[in-house]
PDB file of C-alpha atoms in Angstrom:
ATOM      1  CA  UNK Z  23      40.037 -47.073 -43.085  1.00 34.00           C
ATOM      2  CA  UNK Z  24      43.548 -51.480 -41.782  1.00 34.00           C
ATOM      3  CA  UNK Z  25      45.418 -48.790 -40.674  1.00 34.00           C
ATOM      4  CA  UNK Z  26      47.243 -45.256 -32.313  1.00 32.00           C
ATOM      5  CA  UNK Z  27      47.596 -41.784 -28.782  1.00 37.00           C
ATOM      6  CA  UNK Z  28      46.294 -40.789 -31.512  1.00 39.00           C
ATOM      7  CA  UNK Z  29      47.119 -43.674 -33.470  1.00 37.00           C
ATOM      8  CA  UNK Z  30      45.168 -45.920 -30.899  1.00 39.00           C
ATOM      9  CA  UNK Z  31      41.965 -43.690 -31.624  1.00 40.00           C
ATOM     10  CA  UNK Z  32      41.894 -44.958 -34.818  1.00 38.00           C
ATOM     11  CA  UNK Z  33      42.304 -48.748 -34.070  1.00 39.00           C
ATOM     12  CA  UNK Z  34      38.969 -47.526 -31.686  1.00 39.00           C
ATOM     13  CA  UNK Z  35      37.250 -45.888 -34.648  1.00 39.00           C
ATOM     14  CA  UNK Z  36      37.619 -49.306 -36.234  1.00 42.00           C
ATOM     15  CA  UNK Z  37      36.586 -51.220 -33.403  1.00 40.00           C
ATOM     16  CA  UNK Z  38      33.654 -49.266 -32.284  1.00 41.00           C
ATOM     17  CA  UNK Z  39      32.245 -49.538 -36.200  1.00 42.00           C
ATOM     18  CA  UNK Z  40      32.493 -53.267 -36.684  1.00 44.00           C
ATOM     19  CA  UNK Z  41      32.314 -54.414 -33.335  1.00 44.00           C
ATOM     20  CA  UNK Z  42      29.309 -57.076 -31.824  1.00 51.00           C
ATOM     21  CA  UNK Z  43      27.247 -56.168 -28.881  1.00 55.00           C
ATOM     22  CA  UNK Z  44      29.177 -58.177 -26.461  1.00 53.00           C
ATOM     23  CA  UNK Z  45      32.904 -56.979 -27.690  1.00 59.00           C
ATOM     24  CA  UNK Z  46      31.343 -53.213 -26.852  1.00 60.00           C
ATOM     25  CA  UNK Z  47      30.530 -53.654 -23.841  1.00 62.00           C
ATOM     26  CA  UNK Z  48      34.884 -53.999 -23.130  1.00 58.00           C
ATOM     27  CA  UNK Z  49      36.131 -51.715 -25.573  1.00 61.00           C
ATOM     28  CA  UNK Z  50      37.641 -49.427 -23.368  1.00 66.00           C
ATOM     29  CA  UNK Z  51      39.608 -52.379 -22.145  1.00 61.00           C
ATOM     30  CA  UNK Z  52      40.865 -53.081 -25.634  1.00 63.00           C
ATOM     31  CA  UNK Z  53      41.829 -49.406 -26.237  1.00 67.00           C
ATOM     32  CA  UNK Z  54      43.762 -49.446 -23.380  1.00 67.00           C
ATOM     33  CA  UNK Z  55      45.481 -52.740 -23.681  1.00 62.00           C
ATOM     34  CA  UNK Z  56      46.608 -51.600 -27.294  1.00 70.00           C
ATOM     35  CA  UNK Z  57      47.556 -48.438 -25.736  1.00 75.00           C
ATOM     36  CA  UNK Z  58      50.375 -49.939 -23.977  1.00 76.00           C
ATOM     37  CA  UNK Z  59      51.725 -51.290 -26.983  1.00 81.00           C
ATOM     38  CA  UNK Z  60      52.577 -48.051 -28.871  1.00 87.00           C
ATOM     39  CA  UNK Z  61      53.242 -45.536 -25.856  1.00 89.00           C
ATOM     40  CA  UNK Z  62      53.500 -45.560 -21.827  1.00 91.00           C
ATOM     41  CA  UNK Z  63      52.007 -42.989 -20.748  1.00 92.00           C
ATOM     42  CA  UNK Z  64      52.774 -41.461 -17.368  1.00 95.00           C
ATOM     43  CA  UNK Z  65      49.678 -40.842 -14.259  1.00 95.00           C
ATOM     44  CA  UNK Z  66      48.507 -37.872 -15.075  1.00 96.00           C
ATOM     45  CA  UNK Z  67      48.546 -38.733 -19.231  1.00 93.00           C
ATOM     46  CA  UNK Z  68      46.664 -41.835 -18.336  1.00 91.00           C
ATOM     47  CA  UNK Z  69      44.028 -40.257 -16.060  1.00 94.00           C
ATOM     48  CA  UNK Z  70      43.768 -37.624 -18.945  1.00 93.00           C
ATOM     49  CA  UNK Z  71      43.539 -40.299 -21.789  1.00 90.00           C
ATOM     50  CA  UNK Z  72      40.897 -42.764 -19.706  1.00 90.00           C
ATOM     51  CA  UNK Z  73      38.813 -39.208 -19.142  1.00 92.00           C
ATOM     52  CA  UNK Z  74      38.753 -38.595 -23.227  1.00 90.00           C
ATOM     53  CA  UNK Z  75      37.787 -42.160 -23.548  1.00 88.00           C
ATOM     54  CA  UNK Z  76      35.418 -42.850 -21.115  1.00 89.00           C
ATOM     55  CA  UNK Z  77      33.257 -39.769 -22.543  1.00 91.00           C
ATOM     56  CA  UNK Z  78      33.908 -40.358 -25.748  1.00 88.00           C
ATOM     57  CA  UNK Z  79      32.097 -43.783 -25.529  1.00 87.00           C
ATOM     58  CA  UNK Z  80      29.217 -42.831 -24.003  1.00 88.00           C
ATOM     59  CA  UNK Z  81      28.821 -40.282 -26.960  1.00 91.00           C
ATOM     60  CA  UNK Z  82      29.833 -42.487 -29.765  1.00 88.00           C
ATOM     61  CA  UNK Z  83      27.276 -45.122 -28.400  1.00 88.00           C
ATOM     62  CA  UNK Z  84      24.766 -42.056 -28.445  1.00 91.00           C
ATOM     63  CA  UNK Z  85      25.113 -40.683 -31.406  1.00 91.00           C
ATOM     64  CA  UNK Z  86      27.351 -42.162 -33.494  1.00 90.00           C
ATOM     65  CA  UNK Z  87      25.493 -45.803 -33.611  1.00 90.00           C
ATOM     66  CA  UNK Z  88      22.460 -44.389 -35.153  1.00 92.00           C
ATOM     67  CA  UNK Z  89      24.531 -42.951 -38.403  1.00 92.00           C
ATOM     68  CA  UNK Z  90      25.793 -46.741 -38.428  1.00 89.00           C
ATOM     69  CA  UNK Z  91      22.518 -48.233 -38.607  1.00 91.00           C
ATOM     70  CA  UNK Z  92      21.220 -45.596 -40.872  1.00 93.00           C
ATOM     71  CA  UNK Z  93      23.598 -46.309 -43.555  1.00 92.00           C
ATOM     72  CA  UNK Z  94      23.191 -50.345 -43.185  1.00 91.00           C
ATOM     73  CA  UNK Z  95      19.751 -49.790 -43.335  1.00 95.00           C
ATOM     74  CA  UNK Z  96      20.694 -48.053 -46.570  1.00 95.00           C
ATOM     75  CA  UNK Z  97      22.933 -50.091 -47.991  1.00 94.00           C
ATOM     76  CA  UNK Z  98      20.361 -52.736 -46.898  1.00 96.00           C
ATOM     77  CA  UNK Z  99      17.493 -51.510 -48.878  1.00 97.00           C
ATOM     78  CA  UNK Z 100      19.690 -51.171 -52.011  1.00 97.00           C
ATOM     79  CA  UNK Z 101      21.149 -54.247 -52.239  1.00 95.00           C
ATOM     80  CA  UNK Z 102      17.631 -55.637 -51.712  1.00 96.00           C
ATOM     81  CA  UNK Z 103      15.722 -53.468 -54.255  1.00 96.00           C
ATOM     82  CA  UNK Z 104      18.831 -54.294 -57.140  1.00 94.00           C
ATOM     83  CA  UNK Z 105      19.736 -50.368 -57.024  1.00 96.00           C
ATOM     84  CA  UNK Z 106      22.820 -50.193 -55.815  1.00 95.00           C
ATOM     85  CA  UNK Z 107      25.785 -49.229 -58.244  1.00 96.00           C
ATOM     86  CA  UNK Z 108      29.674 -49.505 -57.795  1.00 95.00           C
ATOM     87  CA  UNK Z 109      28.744 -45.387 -57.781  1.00 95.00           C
ATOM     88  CA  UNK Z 110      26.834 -45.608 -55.265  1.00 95.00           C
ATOM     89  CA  UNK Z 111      28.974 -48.112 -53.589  1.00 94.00           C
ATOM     90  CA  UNK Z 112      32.016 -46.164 -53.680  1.00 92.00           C
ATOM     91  CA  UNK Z 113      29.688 -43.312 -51.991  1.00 94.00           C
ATOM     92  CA  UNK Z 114      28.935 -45.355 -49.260  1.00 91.00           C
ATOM     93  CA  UNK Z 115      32.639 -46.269 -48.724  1.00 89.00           C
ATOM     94  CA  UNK Z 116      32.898 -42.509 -48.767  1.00 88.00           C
ATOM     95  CA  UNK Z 117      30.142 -41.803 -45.859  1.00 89.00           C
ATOM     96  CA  UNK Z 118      31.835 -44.091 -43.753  1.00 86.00           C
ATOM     97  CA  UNK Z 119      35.407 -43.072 -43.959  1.00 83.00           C
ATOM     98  CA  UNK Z 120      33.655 -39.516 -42.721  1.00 84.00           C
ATOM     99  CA  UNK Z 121      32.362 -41.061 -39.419  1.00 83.00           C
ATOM    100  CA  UNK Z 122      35.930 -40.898 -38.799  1.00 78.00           C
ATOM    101  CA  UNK Z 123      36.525 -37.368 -39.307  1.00 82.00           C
ATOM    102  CA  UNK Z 124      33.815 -36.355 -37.154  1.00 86.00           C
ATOM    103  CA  UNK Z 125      35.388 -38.958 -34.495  1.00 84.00           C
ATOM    104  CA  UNK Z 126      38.543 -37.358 -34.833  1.00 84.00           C
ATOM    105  CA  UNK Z 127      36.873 -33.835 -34.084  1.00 86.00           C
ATOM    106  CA  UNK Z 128      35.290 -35.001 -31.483  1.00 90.00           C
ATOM    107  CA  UNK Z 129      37.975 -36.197 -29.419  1.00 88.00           C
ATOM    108  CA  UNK Z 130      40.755 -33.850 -30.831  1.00 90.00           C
ATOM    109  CA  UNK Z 131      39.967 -30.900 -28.238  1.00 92.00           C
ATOM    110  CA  UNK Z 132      40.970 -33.892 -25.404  1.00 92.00           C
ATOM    111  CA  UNK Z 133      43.740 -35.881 -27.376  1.00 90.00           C
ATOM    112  CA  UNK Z 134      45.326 -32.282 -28.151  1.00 93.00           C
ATOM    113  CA  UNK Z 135      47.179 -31.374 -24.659  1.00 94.00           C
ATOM    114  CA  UNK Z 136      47.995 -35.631 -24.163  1.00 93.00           C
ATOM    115  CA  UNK Z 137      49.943 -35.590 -27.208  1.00 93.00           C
ATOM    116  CA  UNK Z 138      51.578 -32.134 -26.717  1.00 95.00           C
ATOM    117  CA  UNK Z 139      52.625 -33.437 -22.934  1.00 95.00           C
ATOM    118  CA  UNK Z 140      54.491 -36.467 -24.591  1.00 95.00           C
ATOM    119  CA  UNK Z 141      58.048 -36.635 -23.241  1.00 97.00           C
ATOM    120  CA  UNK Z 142      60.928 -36.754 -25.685  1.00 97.00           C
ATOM    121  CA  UNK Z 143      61.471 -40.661 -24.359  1.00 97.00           C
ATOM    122  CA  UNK Z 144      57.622 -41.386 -25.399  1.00 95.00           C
ATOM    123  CA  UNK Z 145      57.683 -39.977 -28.839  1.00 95.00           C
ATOM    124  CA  UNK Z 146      60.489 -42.356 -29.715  1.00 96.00           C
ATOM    125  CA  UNK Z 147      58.898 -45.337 -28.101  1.00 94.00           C
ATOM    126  CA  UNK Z 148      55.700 -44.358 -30.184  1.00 92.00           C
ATOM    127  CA  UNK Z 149      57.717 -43.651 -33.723  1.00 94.00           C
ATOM    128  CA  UNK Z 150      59.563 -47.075 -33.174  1.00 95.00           C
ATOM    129  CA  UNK Z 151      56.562 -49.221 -32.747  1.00 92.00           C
ATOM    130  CA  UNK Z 152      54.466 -47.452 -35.652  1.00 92.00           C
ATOM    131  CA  UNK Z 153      57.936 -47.727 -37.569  1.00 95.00           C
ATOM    132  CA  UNK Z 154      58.044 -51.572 -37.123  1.00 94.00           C
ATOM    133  CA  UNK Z 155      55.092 -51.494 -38.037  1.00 91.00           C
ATOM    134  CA  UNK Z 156      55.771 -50.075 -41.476  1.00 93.00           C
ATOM    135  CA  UNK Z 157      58.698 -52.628 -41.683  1.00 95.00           C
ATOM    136  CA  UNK Z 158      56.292 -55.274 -41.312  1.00 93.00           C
ATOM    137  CA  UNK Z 159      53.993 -54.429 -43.324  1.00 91.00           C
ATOM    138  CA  UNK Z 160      56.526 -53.796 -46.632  1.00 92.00           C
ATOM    139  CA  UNK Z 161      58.191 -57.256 -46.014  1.00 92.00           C
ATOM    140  CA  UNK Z 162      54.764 -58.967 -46.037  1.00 90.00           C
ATOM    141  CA  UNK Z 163      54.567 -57.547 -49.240  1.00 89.00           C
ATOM    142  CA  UNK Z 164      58.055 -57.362 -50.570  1.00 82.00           C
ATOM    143  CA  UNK Z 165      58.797 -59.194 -53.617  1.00 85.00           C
ATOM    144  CA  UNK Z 166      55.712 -60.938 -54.427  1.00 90.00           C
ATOM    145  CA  UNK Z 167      54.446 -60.637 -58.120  1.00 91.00           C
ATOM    146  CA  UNK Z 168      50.975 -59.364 -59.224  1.00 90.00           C
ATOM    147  CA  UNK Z 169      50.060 -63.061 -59.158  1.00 93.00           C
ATOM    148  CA  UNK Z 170      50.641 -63.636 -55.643  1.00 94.00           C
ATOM    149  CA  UNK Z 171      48.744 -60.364 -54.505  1.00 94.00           C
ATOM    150  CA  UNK Z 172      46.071 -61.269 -56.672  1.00 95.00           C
ATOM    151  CA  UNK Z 173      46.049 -65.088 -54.923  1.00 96.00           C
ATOM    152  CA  UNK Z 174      46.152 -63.593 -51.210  1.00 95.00           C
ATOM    153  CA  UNK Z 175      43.354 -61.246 -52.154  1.00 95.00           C
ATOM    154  CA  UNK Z 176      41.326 -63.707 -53.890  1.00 97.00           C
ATOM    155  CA  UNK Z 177      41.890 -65.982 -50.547  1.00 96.00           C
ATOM    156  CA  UNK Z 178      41.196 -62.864 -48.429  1.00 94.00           C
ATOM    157  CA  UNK Z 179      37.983 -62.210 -49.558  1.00 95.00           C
ATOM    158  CA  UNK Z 180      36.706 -66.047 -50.062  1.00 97.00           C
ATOM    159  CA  UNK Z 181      37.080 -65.759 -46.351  1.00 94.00           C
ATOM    160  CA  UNK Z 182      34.710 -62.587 -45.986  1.00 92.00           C
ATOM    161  CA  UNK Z 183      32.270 -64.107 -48.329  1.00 95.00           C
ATOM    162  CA  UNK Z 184      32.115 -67.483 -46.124  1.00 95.00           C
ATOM    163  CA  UNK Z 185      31.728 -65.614 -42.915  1.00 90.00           C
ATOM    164  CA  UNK Z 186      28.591 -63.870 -44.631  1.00 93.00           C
ATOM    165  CA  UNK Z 187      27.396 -66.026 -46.943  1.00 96.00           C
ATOM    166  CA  UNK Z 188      28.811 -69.441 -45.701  1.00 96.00           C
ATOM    167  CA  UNK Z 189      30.431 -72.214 -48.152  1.00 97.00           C
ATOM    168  CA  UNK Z 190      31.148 -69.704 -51.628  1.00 97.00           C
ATOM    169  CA  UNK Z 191      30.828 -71.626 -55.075  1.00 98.00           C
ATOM    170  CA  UNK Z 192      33.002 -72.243 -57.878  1.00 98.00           C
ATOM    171  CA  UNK Z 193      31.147 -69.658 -59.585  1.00 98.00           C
ATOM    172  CA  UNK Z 194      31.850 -67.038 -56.703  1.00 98.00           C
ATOM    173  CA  UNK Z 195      35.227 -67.171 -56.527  1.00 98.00           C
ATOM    174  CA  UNK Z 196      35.285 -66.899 -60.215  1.00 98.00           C
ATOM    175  CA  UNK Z 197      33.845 -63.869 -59.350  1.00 98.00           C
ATOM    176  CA  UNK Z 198      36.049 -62.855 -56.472  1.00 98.00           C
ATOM    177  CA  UNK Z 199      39.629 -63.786 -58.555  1.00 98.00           C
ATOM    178  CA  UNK Z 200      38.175 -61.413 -62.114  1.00 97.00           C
ATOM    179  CA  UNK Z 201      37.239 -58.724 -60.199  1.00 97.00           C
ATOM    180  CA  UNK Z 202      40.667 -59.162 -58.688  1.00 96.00           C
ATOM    181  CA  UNK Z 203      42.471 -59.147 -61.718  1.00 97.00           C
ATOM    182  CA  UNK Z 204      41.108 -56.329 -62.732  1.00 96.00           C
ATOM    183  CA  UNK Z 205      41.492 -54.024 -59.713  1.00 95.00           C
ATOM    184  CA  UNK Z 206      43.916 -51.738 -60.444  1.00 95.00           C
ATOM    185  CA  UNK Z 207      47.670 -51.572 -59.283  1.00 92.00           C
ATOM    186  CA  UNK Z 208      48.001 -49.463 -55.950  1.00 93.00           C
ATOM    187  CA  UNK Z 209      50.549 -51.430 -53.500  1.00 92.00           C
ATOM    188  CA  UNK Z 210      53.482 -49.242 -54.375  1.00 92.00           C
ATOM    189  CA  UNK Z 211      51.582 -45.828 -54.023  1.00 94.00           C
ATOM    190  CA  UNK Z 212      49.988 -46.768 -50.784  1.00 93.00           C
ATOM    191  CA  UNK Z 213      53.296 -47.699 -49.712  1.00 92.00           C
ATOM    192  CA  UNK Z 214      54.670 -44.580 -50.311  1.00 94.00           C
ATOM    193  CA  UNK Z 215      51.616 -42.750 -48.669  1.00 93.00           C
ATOM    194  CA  UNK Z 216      51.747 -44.949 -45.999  1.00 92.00           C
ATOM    195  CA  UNK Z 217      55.677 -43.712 -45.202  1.00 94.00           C
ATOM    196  CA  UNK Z 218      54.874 -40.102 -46.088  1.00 95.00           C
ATOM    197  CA  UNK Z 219      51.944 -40.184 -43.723  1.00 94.00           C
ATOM    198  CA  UNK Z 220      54.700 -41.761 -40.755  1.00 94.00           C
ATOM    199  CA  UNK Z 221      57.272 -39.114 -41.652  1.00 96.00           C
ATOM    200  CA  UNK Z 222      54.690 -36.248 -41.540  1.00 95.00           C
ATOM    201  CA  UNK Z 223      52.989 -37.424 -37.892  1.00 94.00           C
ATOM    202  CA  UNK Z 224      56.719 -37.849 -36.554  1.00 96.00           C
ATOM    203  CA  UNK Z 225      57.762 -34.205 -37.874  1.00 96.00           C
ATOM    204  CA  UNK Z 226      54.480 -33.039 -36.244  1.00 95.00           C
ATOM    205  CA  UNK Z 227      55.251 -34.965 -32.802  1.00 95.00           C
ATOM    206  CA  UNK Z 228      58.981 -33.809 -33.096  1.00 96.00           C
ATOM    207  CA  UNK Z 229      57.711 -30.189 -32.907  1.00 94.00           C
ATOM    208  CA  UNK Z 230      55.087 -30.298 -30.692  1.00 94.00           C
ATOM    209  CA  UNK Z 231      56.001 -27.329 -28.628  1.00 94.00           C
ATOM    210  CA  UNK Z 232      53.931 -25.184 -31.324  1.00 94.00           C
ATOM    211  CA  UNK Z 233      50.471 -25.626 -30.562  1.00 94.00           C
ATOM    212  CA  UNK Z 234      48.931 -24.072 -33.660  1.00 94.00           C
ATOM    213  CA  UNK Z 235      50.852 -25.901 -35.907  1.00 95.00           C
ATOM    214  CA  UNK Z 236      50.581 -29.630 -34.352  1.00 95.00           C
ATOM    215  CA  UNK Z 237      46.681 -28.975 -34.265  1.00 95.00           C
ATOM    216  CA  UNK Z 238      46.758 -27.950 -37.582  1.00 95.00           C
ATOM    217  CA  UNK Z 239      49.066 -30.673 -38.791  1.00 94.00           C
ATOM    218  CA  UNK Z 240      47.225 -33.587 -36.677  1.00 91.00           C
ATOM    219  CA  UNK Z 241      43.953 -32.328 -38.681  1.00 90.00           C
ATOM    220  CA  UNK Z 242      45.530 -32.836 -41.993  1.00 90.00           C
ATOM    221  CA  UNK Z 243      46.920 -35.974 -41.452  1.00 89.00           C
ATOM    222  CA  UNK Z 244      43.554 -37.428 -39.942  1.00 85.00           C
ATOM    223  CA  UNK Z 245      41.012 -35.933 -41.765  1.00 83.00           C
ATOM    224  CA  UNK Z 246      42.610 -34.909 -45.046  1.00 86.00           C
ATOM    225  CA  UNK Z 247      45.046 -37.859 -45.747  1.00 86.00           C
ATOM    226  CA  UNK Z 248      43.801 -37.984 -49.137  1.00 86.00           C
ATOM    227  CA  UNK Z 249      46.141 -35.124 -49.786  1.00 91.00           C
ATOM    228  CA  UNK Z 250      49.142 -37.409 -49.447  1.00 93.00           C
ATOM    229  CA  UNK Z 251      48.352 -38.944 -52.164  1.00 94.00           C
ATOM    230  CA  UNK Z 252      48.793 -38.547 -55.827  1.00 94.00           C
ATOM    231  CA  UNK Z 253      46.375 -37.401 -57.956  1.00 95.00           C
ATOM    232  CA  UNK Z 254      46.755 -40.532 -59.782  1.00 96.00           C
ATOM    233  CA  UNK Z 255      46.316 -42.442 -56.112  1.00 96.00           C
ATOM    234  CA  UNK Z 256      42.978 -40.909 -55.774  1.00 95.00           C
ATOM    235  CA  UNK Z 257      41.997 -42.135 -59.141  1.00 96.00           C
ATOM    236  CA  UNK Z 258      42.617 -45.618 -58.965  1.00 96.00           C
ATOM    237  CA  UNK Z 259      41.101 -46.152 -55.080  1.00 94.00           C
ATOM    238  CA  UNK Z 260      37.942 -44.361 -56.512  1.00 95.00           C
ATOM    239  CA  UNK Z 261      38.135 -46.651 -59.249  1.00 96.00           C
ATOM    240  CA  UNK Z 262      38.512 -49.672 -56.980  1.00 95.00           C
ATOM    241  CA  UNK Z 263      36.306 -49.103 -55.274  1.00 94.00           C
ATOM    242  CA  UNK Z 264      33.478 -49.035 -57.618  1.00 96.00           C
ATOM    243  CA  UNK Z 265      35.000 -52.403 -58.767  1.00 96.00           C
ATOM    244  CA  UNK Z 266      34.444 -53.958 -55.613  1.00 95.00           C
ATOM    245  CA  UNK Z 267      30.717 -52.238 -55.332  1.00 95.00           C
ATOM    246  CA  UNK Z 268      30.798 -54.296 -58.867  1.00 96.00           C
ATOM    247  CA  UNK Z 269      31.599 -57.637 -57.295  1.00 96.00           C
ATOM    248  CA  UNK Z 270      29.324 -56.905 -54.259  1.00 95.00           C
ATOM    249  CA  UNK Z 271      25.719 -57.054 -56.537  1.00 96.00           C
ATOM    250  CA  UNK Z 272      27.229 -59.376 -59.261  1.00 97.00           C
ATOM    251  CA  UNK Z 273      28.052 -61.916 -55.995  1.00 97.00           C
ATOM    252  CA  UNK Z 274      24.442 -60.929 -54.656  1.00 97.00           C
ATOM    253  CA  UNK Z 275      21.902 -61.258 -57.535  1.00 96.00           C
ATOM    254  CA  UNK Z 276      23.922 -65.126 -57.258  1.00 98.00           C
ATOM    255  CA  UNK Z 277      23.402 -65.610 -54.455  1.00 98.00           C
ATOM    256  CA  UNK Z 278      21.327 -69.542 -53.425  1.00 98.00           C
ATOM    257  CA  UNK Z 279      18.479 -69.169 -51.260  1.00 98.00           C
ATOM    258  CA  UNK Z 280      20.682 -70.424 -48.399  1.00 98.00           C
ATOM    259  CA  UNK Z 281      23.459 -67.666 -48.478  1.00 98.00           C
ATOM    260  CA  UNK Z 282      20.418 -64.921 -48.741  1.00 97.00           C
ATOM    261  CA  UNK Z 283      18.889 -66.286 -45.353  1.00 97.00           C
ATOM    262  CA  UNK Z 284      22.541 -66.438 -43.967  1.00 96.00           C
ATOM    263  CA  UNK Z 285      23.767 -63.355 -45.273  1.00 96.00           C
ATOM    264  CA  UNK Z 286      20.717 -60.865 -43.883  1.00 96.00           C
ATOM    265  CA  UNK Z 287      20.820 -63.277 -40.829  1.00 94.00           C
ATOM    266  CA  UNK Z 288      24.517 -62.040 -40.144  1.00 90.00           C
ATOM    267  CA  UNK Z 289      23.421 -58.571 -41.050  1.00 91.00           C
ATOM    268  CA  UNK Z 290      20.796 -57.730 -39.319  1.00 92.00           C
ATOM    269  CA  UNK Z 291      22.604 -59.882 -35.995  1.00 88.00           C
ATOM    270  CA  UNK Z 292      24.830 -56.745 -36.814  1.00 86.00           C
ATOM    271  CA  UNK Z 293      22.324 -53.557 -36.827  1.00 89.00           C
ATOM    272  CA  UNK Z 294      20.219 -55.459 -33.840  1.00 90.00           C
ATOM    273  CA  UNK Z 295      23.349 -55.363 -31.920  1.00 87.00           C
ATOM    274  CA  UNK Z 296      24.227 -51.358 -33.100  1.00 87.00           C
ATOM    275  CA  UNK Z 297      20.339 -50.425 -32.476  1.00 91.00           C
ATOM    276  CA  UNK Z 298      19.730 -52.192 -28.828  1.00 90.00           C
ATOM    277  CA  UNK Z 299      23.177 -50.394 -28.082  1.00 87.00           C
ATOM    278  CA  UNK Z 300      22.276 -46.670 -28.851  1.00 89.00           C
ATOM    279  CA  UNK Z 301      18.969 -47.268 -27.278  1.00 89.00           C
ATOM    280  CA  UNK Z 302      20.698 -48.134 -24.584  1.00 87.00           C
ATOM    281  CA  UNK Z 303      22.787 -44.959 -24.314  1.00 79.00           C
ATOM    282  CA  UNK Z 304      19.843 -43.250 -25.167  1.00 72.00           C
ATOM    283  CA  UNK Z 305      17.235 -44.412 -21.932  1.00 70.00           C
ATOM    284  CA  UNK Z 306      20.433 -44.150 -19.798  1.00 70.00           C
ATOM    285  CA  UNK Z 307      20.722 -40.103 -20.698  1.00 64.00           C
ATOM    286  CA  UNK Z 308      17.362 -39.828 -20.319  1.00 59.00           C
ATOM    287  CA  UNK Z 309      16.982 -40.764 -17.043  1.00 52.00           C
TER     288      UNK Z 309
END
């Protein structure tokens, strides 16, 4: 899950996962002010739309934040204890990409009728920003060699690594730029899922009239988009992704006593933050 409606849910999803204590607090704010960008929605829409959101936050801060801690916890304890695998890695990249799907069922019974209400008008303001979108995103990519992906990756995740683990040796980004080089080809197929997912969500918004069918569609599309892609897709993101779980302990057990203390200082500034907020929501239903 970088990859609003609907599409702005997910740019929520995102949010809500990653966010700090402080940036929670206004997140309703920032789903709306994205909002505007892909689709205006008319009074009743919006009064429907801040409805779904406002109780969707109060149960995602509820319930949802726990699972998050849970698994960093997890993760946590396996990184510390030298058991984690790119396996088990890739499993936990799994486990979070379903936090979404339950998300998305959540909300869907809410986000349903919104969508179906869209006027003719909206759906083309919607499919022409998400559209640009996609234009922007292939010309940011367009004609650059293996090489060149490989640099802005490399340079990508330096950037990660520094925000975690502050100043990143030699030996690190020697790390960073193999494991790079290694990772396996996937721009042009998640391209082309990336436009068959667009064309699919406009064919579903184009005949919205049929209830059955959009709801049906809408489910696919956010909690099944793994069957846009190839076979052959599926393969290499598994595959990738146990590369990266790879880089993740070979980058740890390297780690200098100062990028330890700074990484679990940044990480457990992180599940502090997710805790103190579901206890929160948690002493505010109970009282």
């Amino acid at each position: 899950m970088k990859s609003r409606a609907i599409i702005t849910l997910m740019l929520l999803f995102t949010l809500a996962a990653c966010s700090t204590k402080m940036s929670y607090y206004f997140l309703d704010w920032a789903i709306e002010w994205q909002l505007d960008d892909y689709v205006s929605l008319n009074k009743s829409q919006q009064q429907a739309f801040d409805k779904v959101l406002d109780e969707f936050i109060v149960w995602h801060q509820k319930e949802e934040l726990p699972r998050y801690v849970a698994q960093l916890d997890n993760l946590k304890a396996q990184m510390q204890s030298n058991t984690l695998t790119p396996a088990l890695w890739a499993e936990h990249v799994n486990y979070a990409q379903s936090h979404w799907f339950r998300l998305f069922d959540h909300v869907f019974d809410g986000i349903l009728p919104i969508i179906q209400s869209l006027s003719d008008e909206q759906v083309d303001e919607l499919i022409a920003q998400l559209r640009k979108d996609e234009a922007e995103t292939v010309a940011e990519y367009a004609g650059k060699s293996q090489a060149e992906l490989v640099k802005d990756s490399d340079k990508r995740l330096e950037e990660r690594a520094e925000k975690w683990l502050g100043k990143v040796s030699n030996k690190q980004k020697a790390m960073i730029h193999d494991s790079n080089t290694t990772r396996l080809a996937t721009l042009d197929m998640w391209l082309e899922y990336r436009h068959e997912w667009l064309r699919q969500f406009e064919q579903a918004l184009r005949q919205r009239s049929d209830t059955e069918q959009l709801a049906s569609r809408l489910r696919q599309l956010m909690t099944a988009p793994h069957t846009l892609r190839s076979q052959a897709h599926q393969d290499a993101i598994r595959l990738n992704q146990e590369n990266f779980g790879r880089l993740v302990m070979d980058i740890y057990r390297d780690l200098s006593d100062k990028q330890r203390k700074k990484l679990w200082r940044e990480y457990d500034a992180l599940t502090v933050d997710l805790r103190e907020l579901a206890l929160e929501a948690a002493d505010s239903s109970g009282q």
